[in-house]
Amino acid sequence: MPKVSAAELFRRGFNFTPARVARAPGRLEVLGNHTDYNEGLVMSVAVDRYIEIAASPRTDGRIELVSSVFPQRERFAVTDIQRNPEAPWADYVKGVLLELRRKGVHFSGFSAAIDSSIPLGAGMSSSAALEVATALVVREMYPYALNEQGAADVPPARDRQGRLSGLGIKERLSLARLCQAAENRFVGVNCGLLDQISSLFGKAHHVLSIDCRFQTVAHAPLVGEAMVVCNTGVKHALVGGEYNALREHCESAARALQAKSLRSVEMSYLKANKDRLSPREYECAYHVVGEIQRVVYAERALREDDHRQFGQYLFQSHESSRDFLRNSCPELDLLVDLARRHGACLGSRLTGGGFGGATISLVAYHEVEAFMEHMASAYEQQTGRKLEPVVCQVVDGAG
Ligand code: ADP
Ligand code: MG
């Protein structure tokens, strides 16, 4: 079936034209694996793959959702928002609606069609894009302004064309936190703030450098190189226990070291106190502390326009994830090895939660096609699995 827009999906699903459309980009974690929930540093980009939602308000107090990916419709009353094990994908939307209400945002029923160009399970964070797009499409239909305390008394103004005023930096941060809370509380994934911040703060031709302790964002230029995503085709299940287990190792390591988080731990201190940790806690902490240092050095390399050095940190990051965090898998290792063998590749590593999913490679722009052909044929030869590498453009965030 040819790809259709969210508006077309809406027309097919509800037989009329949607009133509003909002979209939010997916993201790639460029460097900083599992550092976000340790209050560490992480680099990411927003990419030109989106969740787009077309919607129209309803007067019967009901919400009805259709998705391009999941065949069954989901229907519920605004006053009765609950999980439905038959349609777990709708939990991301419901979680955001509940968090909006908790903040004092008023909204009524609506029909919505969700379309996506973000590959599922490729570590591009379709879930955060879905959350952010949900929050924004509700804002389009039932305008609200958020601050740290909750919904402001005065909603945002519309211009003559009916466009809402843009989101300020503080409001973006409030929205990112709200979406994270939806995923933590309602979906039950203990994710950090990286995905939501990336979707809301992305900047074209720049890498975001996010400080997860102080919740600040800086942009460092990256021009002339492309990001290529290679999906192993092996499914990772973040709702499963692996991600939460790693997080617990990191948090118990910090507690054993009497640190607020691993962000506060220096490498020399960690090594000197190795015997206070279990072997697994030490390995996870060793990865996180080293990875936070790598982000600092990598940002410096970008500011000096030294992309070769920047790429080296990507390779090192992969080795650390593989050997210490142990969230790699043979397919991811193979992809990084194959990438390393191609002359146009500056750096490559697993991206996202791990345990399958995808790698990201930094590749000289004019050699992207050759690189992708090399990856696809070598991977298929060695695993029998098809590989369809994806080139991503770095884009502005949502809103
Ligand atoms: P990711 O790394 O892509 O964020 P997650 O497991 O965190 O992976 O989130 C993926 C989930 O997001 C899907 O299982 C589904 O529930 C939801 N989702 C993603 N895209 C869509 C879509 N187009 N329509 C409905 N739900 C979607
Ligand atoms: Mg996700």
GROMACS .gro file of C-alpha atoms and ligand atoms in nm:
model
  427
    1MET     CA    1   0.000   0.000   0.000
    2PRO     CA    2   0.149   0.342  -0.091
    3LYS     CA    3   0.223   0.569   0.200
    4VAL     CA    4  -0.047   0.825   0.287
    5SER     CA    5  -0.035   1.139   0.499
    6ALA     CA    6  -0.197   1.164   0.840
    7ALA     CA    7  -0.466   1.387   0.689
    8GLU     CA    8  -0.548   1.125   0.426
    9LEU     CA    9  -0.548   0.853   0.690
   10PHE     CA   10  -0.793   1.067   0.887
   11ARG     CA   11  -1.021   1.114   0.586
   12ARG     CA   12  -1.025   0.741   0.524
   13GLY     CA   13  -1.088   0.664   0.890
   14PHE     CA   14  -1.352   0.927   0.970
   15ASN     CA   15  -1.490   1.042   0.633
   16PHE     CA   16  -1.417   1.411   0.675
   17THR     CA   17  -1.123   1.651   0.667
   18PRO     CA   18  -0.921   1.697   0.988
   19ALA     CA   19  -0.915   2.038   1.152
   20ARG     CA   20  -0.557   2.025   1.281
   21VAL     CA   21  -0.227   1.849   1.214
   22ALA     CA   22   0.080   1.833   1.436
   23ARG     CA   23   0.401   1.640   1.399
   24ALA     CA   24   0.711   1.561   1.601
   25PRO     CA   25   1.043   1.418   1.479
   26GLY     CA   26   1.217   1.105   1.591
   27ARG     CA   27   1.571   1.129   1.719
   28LEU     CA   28   1.903   0.954   1.709
   29GLU     CA   29   2.120   0.919   2.011
   30VAL     CA   30   2.459   1.019   1.871
   31LEU     CA   31   2.671   0.966   2.181
   32GLY     CA   32   2.604   0.895   2.547
   33ASN     CA   33   2.455   0.549   2.588
   34HIS     CA   34   2.241   0.510   2.902
   35THR     CA   35   2.380   0.833   3.046
   36ASP     CA   36   2.054   1.029   3.055
   37TYR     CA   37   1.890   0.873   3.359
   38ASN     CA   38   2.225   0.892   3.540
   39GLU     CA   39   2.200   1.273   3.518
   40GLY     CA   40   2.481   1.259   3.265
   41LEU     CA   41   2.551   1.414   2.926
   42VAL     CA   42   2.417   1.292   2.598
   43MET     CA   43   2.432   1.402   2.234
   44SER     CA   44   2.144   1.357   1.997
   45VAL     CA   45   1.987   1.489   1.679
   46ALA     CA   46   1.624   1.523   1.565
   47VAL     CA   47   1.584   1.354   1.226
   48ASP     CA   48   1.355   1.385   0.926
   49ARG     CA   49   1.127   1.098   1.030
   50TYR     CA   50   0.807   1.200   1.202
   51ILE     CA   51   0.496   1.098   1.386
   52GLU     CA   52   0.219   1.307   1.240
   53ILE     CA   53  -0.128   1.330   1.392
   54ALA     CA   54  -0.432   1.472   1.215
   55ALA     CA   55  -0.725   1.546   1.445
   56SER     CA   56  -1.061   1.715   1.489
   57PRO     CA   57  -1.248   1.798   1.808
   58ARG     CA   58  -1.572   1.612   1.886
   59THR     CA   59  -1.871   1.717   2.088
   60ASP     CA   60  -1.968   1.378   2.232
   61GLY     CA   61  -1.683   1.362   2.484
   62ARG     CA   62  -1.526   1.060   2.317
   63ILE     CA   63  -1.180   0.999   2.179
   64GLU     CA   64  -1.126   0.776   1.879
   65LEU     CA   65  -0.783   0.686   1.745
   66VAL     CA   66  -0.666   0.517   1.429
   67SER     CA   67  -0.307   0.440   1.339
   68SER     CA   68  -0.131   0.363   1.013
   69VAL     CA   69   0.060   0.086   1.187
   70PHE     CA   70  -0.198  -0.086   1.407
   71PRO     CA   71  -0.520  -0.208   1.247
   72GLN     CA   72  -0.762  -0.184   1.539
   73ARG     CA   73  -0.932   0.142   1.634
   74GLU     CA   74  -0.923   0.257   1.992
   75ARG     CA   75  -1.228   0.431   2.141
   76PHE     CA   76  -1.281   0.564   2.491
   77ALA     CA   77  -1.450   0.844   2.684
   78VAL     CA   78  -1.255   1.152   2.793
   79THR     CA   79  -1.373   1.078   3.145
   80ASP     CA   80  -1.255   0.717   3.136
   81ILE     CA   81  -0.896   0.694   3.019
   82GLN     CA   82  -0.760   0.349   3.095
   83ARG     CA   83  -0.514   0.097   2.959
   84ASN     CA   84  -0.644  -0.146   2.702
   85PRO     CA   85  -0.426  -0.457   2.659
   86GLU     CA   86  -0.584  -0.500   2.313
   87ALA     CA   87  -0.431  -0.169   2.198
   88PRO     CA   88  -0.116  -0.103   2.399
   89TRP     CA   89   0.006   0.147   2.138
   90ALA     CA   90  -0.266   0.386   2.251
   91ASP     CA   91  -0.113   0.394   2.601
   92TYR     CA   92   0.136   0.660   2.485
   93VAL     CA   93  -0.150   0.888   2.378
   94LYS     CA   94  -0.356   0.815   2.690
   95GLY     CA   95  -0.057   0.872   2.918
   96VAL     CA   96  -0.004   1.219   2.770
   97LEU     CA   97  -0.374   1.302   2.801
   98LEU     CA   98  -0.371   1.204   3.168
   99GLU     CA   99  -0.058   1.410   3.236
  100LEU     CA  100  -0.209   1.711   3.057
  101ARG     CA  101  -0.517   1.682   3.274
  102ARG     CA  102  -0.303   1.646   3.585
  103LYS     CA  103  -0.144   1.981   3.489
  104GLY     CA  104  -0.487   2.140   3.464
  105VAL     CA  105  -0.519   2.145   3.084
  106HIS     CA  106  -0.883   2.128   2.972
  107PHE     CA  107  -0.968   1.928   2.663
  108SER     CA  108  -1.268   1.744   2.533
  109GLY     CA  109  -1.318   1.462   2.283
  110PHE     CA  110  -1.150   1.428   1.946
  111SER     CA  111  -1.088   1.194   1.657
  112ALA     CA  112  -0.726   1.144   1.554
  113ALA     CA  113  -0.526   0.957   1.292
  114ILE     CA  114  -0.163   0.875   1.368
  115ASP     CA  115   0.081   0.832   1.085
  116SER     CA  116   0.450   0.759   1.113
  117SER     CA  117   0.761   0.762   0.899
  118ILE     CA  118   0.973   0.648   1.194
  119PRO     CA  119   1.075   0.285   1.162
  120LEU     CA  120   0.954   0.084   1.461
  121GLY     CA  121   1.213  -0.056   1.696
  122ALA     CA  122   1.506   0.115   1.521
  123GLY     CA  123   1.607   0.323   1.820
  124MET     CA  124   1.464   0.642   1.669
  125SER     CA  125   1.218   0.690   1.950
  126SER     CA  126   0.880   0.672   1.788
  127SER     CA  127   0.733   0.665   2.137
  128ALA     CA  128   0.857   1.012   2.235
  129ALA     CA  129   0.759   1.150   1.894
  130LEU     CA  130   0.411   1.006   1.948
  131GLU     CA  131   0.390   1.163   2.294
  132VAL     CA  132   0.511   1.505   2.174
  133ALA     CA  133   0.285   1.499   1.867
  134THR     CA  134  -0.009   1.410   2.094
  135ALA     CA  135   0.062   1.700   2.329
  136LEU     CA  136   0.093   1.937   2.031
  137VAL     CA  137  -0.218   1.825   1.847
  138VAL     CA  138  -0.421   1.868   2.167
  139ARG     CA  139  -0.268   2.217   2.198
  140GLU     CA  140  -0.381   2.291   1.842
  141MET     CA  141  -0.740   2.187   1.921
  142TYR     CA  142  -0.766   2.307   2.282
  143PRO     CA  143  -0.493   2.574   2.316
  144TYR     CA  144  -0.305   2.575   2.645
  145ALA     CA  145   0.014   2.729   2.778
  146LEU     CA  146   0.224   2.532   3.022
  147ASN     CA  147   0.465   2.641   3.286
  148GLU     CA  148   0.627   2.455   3.573
  149GLN     CA  149   0.321   2.501   3.795
  150GLY     CA  150   0.079   2.374   3.532
  151ALA     CA  151  -0.155   2.525   3.276
  152ALA     CA  152  -0.137   2.906   3.268
  153ASP     CA  153  -0.458   3.110   3.299
  154VAL     CA  154  -0.411   3.272   2.959
  155PRO     CA  155  -0.398   3.040   2.657
  156PRO     CA  156  -0.161   3.119   2.367
  157ALA     CA  157  -0.284   3.362   2.102
  158ARG     CA  158  -0.353   3.272   1.739
  159ASP     CA  159  -0.244   3.493   1.451
  160ARG     CA  160  -0.471   3.590   1.160
  161GLN     CA  161  -0.402   3.263   0.984
  162GLY     CA  162  -0.506   3.077   1.297
  163ARG     CA  163  -0.152   2.971   1.387
  164LEU     CA  164  -0.067   2.945   1.754
  165SER     CA  165   0.228   3.140   1.889
  166GLY     CA  166   0.544   2.929   1.907
  167LEU     CA  167   0.669   2.744   2.211
  168GLY     CA  168   0.922   2.915   2.434
  169ILE     CA  169   1.224   2.732   2.574
  170LYS     CA  170   1.070   2.686   2.919
  171GLU     CA  171   0.746   2.559   2.774
  172ARG     CA  172   0.935   2.310   2.557
  173LEU     CA  173   1.108   2.180   2.867
  174SER     CA  174   0.777   2.153   3.054
  175LEU     CA  175   0.628   1.961   2.762
  176ALA     CA  176   0.928   1.729   2.744
  177ARG     CA  177   0.892   1.653   3.116
  178LEU     CA  178   0.520   1.596   3.081
  179CYS     CA  179   0.574   1.346   2.799
  180GLN     CA  180   0.846   1.169   2.994
  181ALA     CA  181   0.610   1.143   3.293
  182ALA     CA  182   0.347   0.986   3.065
  183GLU     CA  183   0.592   0.718   2.953
  184ASN     CA  184   0.721   0.658   3.307
  185ARG     CA  185   0.387   0.650   3.485
  186PHE     CA  186   0.137   0.518   3.236
  187VAL     CA  187   0.334   0.308   2.990
  188GLY     CA  188   0.571   0.188   3.261
  189VAL     CA  189   0.903   0.249   3.082
  190ASN     CA  190   1.152   0.417   3.308
  191CYS     CA  191   1.296   0.635   3.029
  192GLY     CA  192   1.506   0.946   3.083
  193LEU     CA  193   1.435   1.283   2.924
  194LEU     CA  194   1.659   1.242   2.619
  195ASP     CA  195   1.398   1.135   2.365
  196GLN     CA  196   1.145   1.403   2.444
  197ILE     CA  197   1.406   1.681   2.464
  198SER     CA  198   1.552   1.578   2.130
  199SER     CA  199   1.214   1.584   1.960
  200LEU     CA  200   1.141   1.932   2.098
  201PHE     CA  201   1.486   2.100   2.089
  202GLY     CA  202   1.642   1.964   1.767
  203LYS     CA  203   1.819   2.210   1.536
  204ALA     CA  204   1.902   2.152   1.168
  205HIS     CA  205   2.276   2.084   1.103
  206HIS     CA  206   2.351   2.072   1.474
  207VAL     CA  207   2.404   1.809   1.737
  208LEU     CA  208   2.223   1.864   2.065
  209SER     CA  209   2.433   1.834   2.373
  210ILE     CA  210   2.204   1.771   2.666
  211ASP     CA  211   2.298   1.803   3.029
  212CYS     CA  212   2.050   1.579   3.206
  213ARG     CA  213   2.132   1.704   3.555
  214PHE     CA  214   2.078   2.073   3.494
  215GLN     CA  215   1.836   2.009   3.208
  216THR     CA  216   2.013   2.247   2.974
  217VAL     CA  217   2.066   2.210   2.602
  218ALA     CA  218   2.350   2.337   2.381
  219HIS     CA  219   2.391   2.302   2.005
  220ALA     CA  220   2.723   2.211   1.837
  221PRO     CA  221   2.758   2.235   1.456
  222LEU     CA  222   2.790   1.921   1.245
  223VAL     CA  223   2.801   2.003   0.874
  224GLY     CA  224   2.917   1.786   0.585
  225GLU     CA  225   2.862   1.442   0.732
  226ALA     CA  226   2.557   1.220   0.712
  227MET     CA  227   2.404   0.995   0.974
  228VAL     CA  228   2.327   0.647   0.848
  229VAL     CA  229   2.106   0.416   1.053
  230CYS     CA  230   2.138   0.042   1.009
  231ASN     CA  231   1.869  -0.164   1.176
  232THR     CA  232   1.975  -0.515   1.275
  233GLY     CA  233   1.623  -0.642   1.226
  234VAL     CA  234   1.646  -0.791   1.574
  235LYS     CA  235   1.368  -0.666   1.798
  236HIS     CA  236   1.446  -0.502   2.128
  237ALA     CA  237   1.170  -0.493   2.386
  238LEU     CA  238   1.216  -0.191   2.609
  239VAL     CA  239   0.891  -0.258   2.789
  240GLY     CA  240   1.067  -0.582   2.894
  241GLY     CA  241   1.301  -0.586   3.187
  242GLU     CA  242   1.647  -0.529   3.036
  243TYR     CA  243   1.643  -0.152   3.031
  244ASN     CA  244   1.502  -0.124   3.381
  245ALA     CA  245   1.759  -0.377   3.508
  246LEU     CA  246   2.051  -0.170   3.375
  247ARG     CA  247   1.900   0.136   3.531
  248GLU     CA  248   1.877  -0.036   3.867
  249HIS     CA  249   2.244  -0.143   3.852
  250CYS     CA  250   2.345   0.217   3.784
  251GLU     CA  251   2.127   0.356   4.060
  252SER     CA  252   2.238   0.102   4.318
  253ALA     CA  253   2.603   0.171   4.221
  254ALA     CA  254   2.548   0.542   4.285
  255ARG     CA  255   2.386   0.465   4.622
  256ALA     CA  256   2.674   0.237   4.723
  257LEU     CA  257   2.916   0.519   4.638
  258GLN     CA  258   2.697   0.765   4.833
  259ALA     CA  259   2.660   0.975   4.521
  260LYS     CA  260   2.336   1.143   4.413
  261SER     CA  261   2.387   0.990   4.070
  262LEU     CA  262   2.673   0.852   3.861
  263ARG     CA  263   2.715   1.202   3.717
  264SER     CA  264   2.886   1.298   4.044
  265VAL     CA  265   3.134   1.011   4.029
  266GLU     CA  266   3.487   1.064   3.893
  267MET     CA  267   3.661   0.773   3.721
  268SER     CA  268   3.947   0.774   3.974
  269TYR     CA  269   3.699   0.761   4.264
  270LEU     CA  270   3.506   0.479   4.100
  271LYS     CA  271   3.823   0.273   4.054
  272ALA     CA  272   3.939   0.337   4.409
  273ASN     CA  273   3.601   0.218   4.543
  274LYS     CA  274   3.554  -0.084   4.324
  275ASP     CA  275   3.516  -0.321   4.619
  276ARG     CA  276   3.206  -0.137   4.741
  277LEU     CA  277   3.018  -0.249   4.429
  278SER     CA  278   2.902  -0.581   4.292
  279PRO     CA  279   3.083  -0.680   3.969
  280ARG     CA  280   2.776  -0.588   3.759
  281GLU     CA  281   2.729  -0.254   3.934
  282TYR     CA  282   3.096  -0.174   3.873
  283GLU     CA  283   3.078  -0.259   3.504
  284CYS     CA  284   2.767  -0.050   3.447
  285ALA     CA  285   2.910   0.243   3.644
  286TYR     CA  286   3.242   0.214   3.457
  287HIS     CA  287   3.059   0.246   3.128
  288VAL     CA  288   2.845   0.541   3.237
  289VAL     CA  289   3.127   0.743   3.397
  290GLY     CA  290   3.354   0.688   3.094
  291GLU     CA  291   3.072   0.765   2.853
  292ILE     CA  292   2.995   1.099   3.019
  293GLN     CA  293   3.363   1.194   2.979
  294ARG     CA  294   3.351   1.096   2.615
  295VAL     CA  295   3.059   1.333   2.552
  296VAL     CA  296   3.261   1.623   2.697
  297TYR     CA  297   3.557   1.543   2.472
  298ALA     CA  298   3.334   1.482   2.170
  299GLU     CA  299   3.164   1.819   2.203
  300ARG     CA  300   3.508   1.980   2.212
  301ALA     CA  301   3.604   1.791   1.896
  302LEU     CA  302   3.291   1.917   1.718
  303ARG     CA  303   3.356   2.276   1.817
  304GLU     CA  304   3.707   2.238   1.671
  305ASP     CA  305   3.553   2.087   1.356
  306ASP     CA  306   3.755   1.768   1.409
  307HIS     CA  307   3.506   1.511   1.281
  308ARG     CA  308   3.762   1.227   1.268
  309GLN     CA  309   3.824   1.263   1.640
  310PHE     CA  310   3.452   1.294   1.703
  311GLY     CA  311   3.400   0.966   1.516
  312GLN     CA  312   3.662   0.791   1.729
  313TYR     CA  313   3.449   0.862   2.036
  314LEU     CA  314   3.158   0.688   1.865
  315PHE     CA  315   3.366   0.373   1.814
  316GLN     CA  316   3.487   0.387   2.174
  317SER     CA  317   3.133   0.428   2.296
  318HIS     CA  318   3.028   0.111   2.118
  319GLU     CA  319   3.313  -0.088   2.268
  320SER     CA  320   3.220   0.033   2.615
  321SER     CA  321   2.851  -0.054   2.569
  322ARG     CA  322   2.949  -0.395   2.436
  323ASP     CA  323   3.206  -0.485   2.701
  324PHE     CA  324   3.080  -0.314   3.016
  325LEU     CA  325   2.714  -0.227   2.989
  326ARG     CA  326   2.670  -0.542   2.780
  327ASN     CA  327   2.366  -0.419   2.592
  328SER     CA  328   2.505  -0.502   2.248
  329CYS     CA  329   2.438  -0.822   2.053
  330PRO     CA  330   2.624  -1.006   1.773
  331GLU     CA  331   2.427  -0.831   1.497
  332LEU     CA  332   2.507  -0.483   1.635
  333ASP     CA  333   2.874  -0.575   1.675
  334LEU     CA  334   2.882  -0.701   1.318
  335LEU     CA  335   2.730  -0.378   1.184
  336VAL     CA  336   2.988  -0.167   1.366
  337ASP     CA  337   3.271  -0.390   1.239
  338LEU     CA  338   3.144  -0.366   0.882
  339ALA     CA  339   3.110   0.013   0.910
  340ARG     CA  340   3.461   0.046   1.049
  341ARG     CA  341   3.599  -0.134   0.745
  342HIS     CA  342   3.458   0.126   0.506
  343GLY     CA  343   3.690   0.420   0.443
  344ALA     CA  344   3.413   0.682   0.441
  345CYS     CA  345   3.294   0.592   0.792
  346LEU     CA  346   3.423   0.822   1.066
  347GLY     CA  347   3.251   0.648   1.356
  348SER     CA  348   2.981   0.394   1.435
  349ARG     CA  349   2.806   0.262   1.742
  350LEU     CA  350   2.489   0.108   1.872
  351THR     CA  351   2.225   0.367   1.945
  352GLY     CA  352   1.932   0.363   2.187
  353GLY     CA  353   1.848   0.103   2.446
  354GLY     CA  354   2.047  -0.177   2.285
  355PHE     CA  355   1.973  -0.553   2.279
  356GLY     CA  356   1.911  -0.527   1.907
  357GLY     CA  357   1.781  -0.219   1.735
  358ALA     CA  358   2.014  -0.010   1.527
  359THR     CA  359   2.357   0.140   1.481
  360ILE     CA  360   2.434   0.494   1.378
  361SER     CA  361   2.731   0.572   1.154
  362LEU     CA  362   2.885   0.905   1.072
  363VAL     CA  363   2.973   0.897   0.703
  364ALA     CA  364   3.134   1.147   0.465
  365TYR     CA  365   2.837   1.287   0.276
  366HIS     CA  366   2.960   1.226  -0.080
  367GLU     CA  367   3.021   0.857  -0.007
  368VAL     CA  368   2.693   0.773   0.161
  369GLU     CA  369   2.556   0.564  -0.125
  370ALA     CA  370   2.868   0.351  -0.153
  371PHE     CA  371   2.869   0.305   0.224
  372MET     CA  372   2.508   0.190   0.229
  373GLU     CA  373   2.563  -0.060  -0.051
  374HIS     CA  374   2.865  -0.199   0.129
  375MET     CA  375   2.670  -0.237   0.454
  376ALA     CA  376   2.365  -0.399   0.294
  377SER     CA  377   2.554  -0.656   0.090
  378ALA     CA  378   2.806  -0.749   0.361
  379TYR     CA  379   2.539  -0.781   0.632
  380GLU     CA  380   2.314  -0.994   0.416
  381GLN     CA  381   2.606  -1.214   0.316
  382GLN     CA  382   2.702  -1.279   0.676
  383THR     CA  383   2.363  -1.308   0.844
  384GLY     CA  384   2.114  -1.387   0.567
  385ARG     CA  385   1.913  -1.088   0.691
  386LYS     CA  386   1.809  -0.799   0.468
  387LEU     CA  387   1.949  -0.461   0.568
  388GLU     CA  388   1.802  -0.134   0.447
  389PRO     CA  389   2.029   0.146   0.568
  390VAL     CA  390   1.857   0.481   0.612
  391VAL     CA  391   2.022   0.821   0.565
  392CYS     CA  392   1.886   1.079   0.804
  393GLN     CA  393   1.883   1.456   0.774
  394VAL     CA  394   1.919   1.654   1.092
  395VAL     CA  395   1.612   1.875   1.137
  396ASP     CA  396   1.449   2.126   1.370
  397GLY     CA  397   1.244   1.999   1.662
  398ALA     CA  398   0.864   1.998   1.690
  399GLY     CA  399   0.646   2.302   1.750
  400ADP     P1  400   1.102   0.345   2.006
  400ADP     O1  401   1.249   0.319   2.019
  400ADP     O2  402   1.061   0.355   1.864
  400ADP     O3  403   1.056   0.460   2.088
  400ADP     P2  404   0.934   0.208   2.190
  400ADP     O4  405   0.914   0.065   2.221
  400ADP     O5  406   0.976   0.299   2.300
  400ADP     O6  407   1.033   0.216   2.064
  400ADP     O7  408   0.800   0.268   2.132
  400ADP     C1  409   0.734   0.210   2.022
  400ADP     C2  410   0.585   0.210   2.049
  400ADP     O8  411   0.531   0.342   2.018
  400ADP     C3  412   0.509   0.116   1.961
  400ADP     O9  413   0.510  -0.015   2.013
  400ADP     C4  414   0.371   0.178   1.965
  400ADP    O10  415   0.309   0.143   2.087
  400ADP     C5  416   0.400   0.326   1.967
  400ADP     N1  417   0.395   0.377   1.829
  400ADP     C6  418   0.499   0.406   1.749
  400ADP     N2  419   0.458   0.446   1.626
  400ADP     C7  420   0.323   0.442   1.628
  400ADP     C8  421   0.218   0.471   1.533
  400ADP     N3  422   0.245   0.513   1.410
  400ADP     N4  423   0.091   0.452   1.572
  400ADP     C9  424   0.062   0.410   1.696
  400ADP     N5  425   0.153   0.383   1.790
  400ADP    C10  426   0.282   0.397   1.758
  401MG      MG  427   1.078   0.475   2.303
   0.00000   0.00000   0.00000
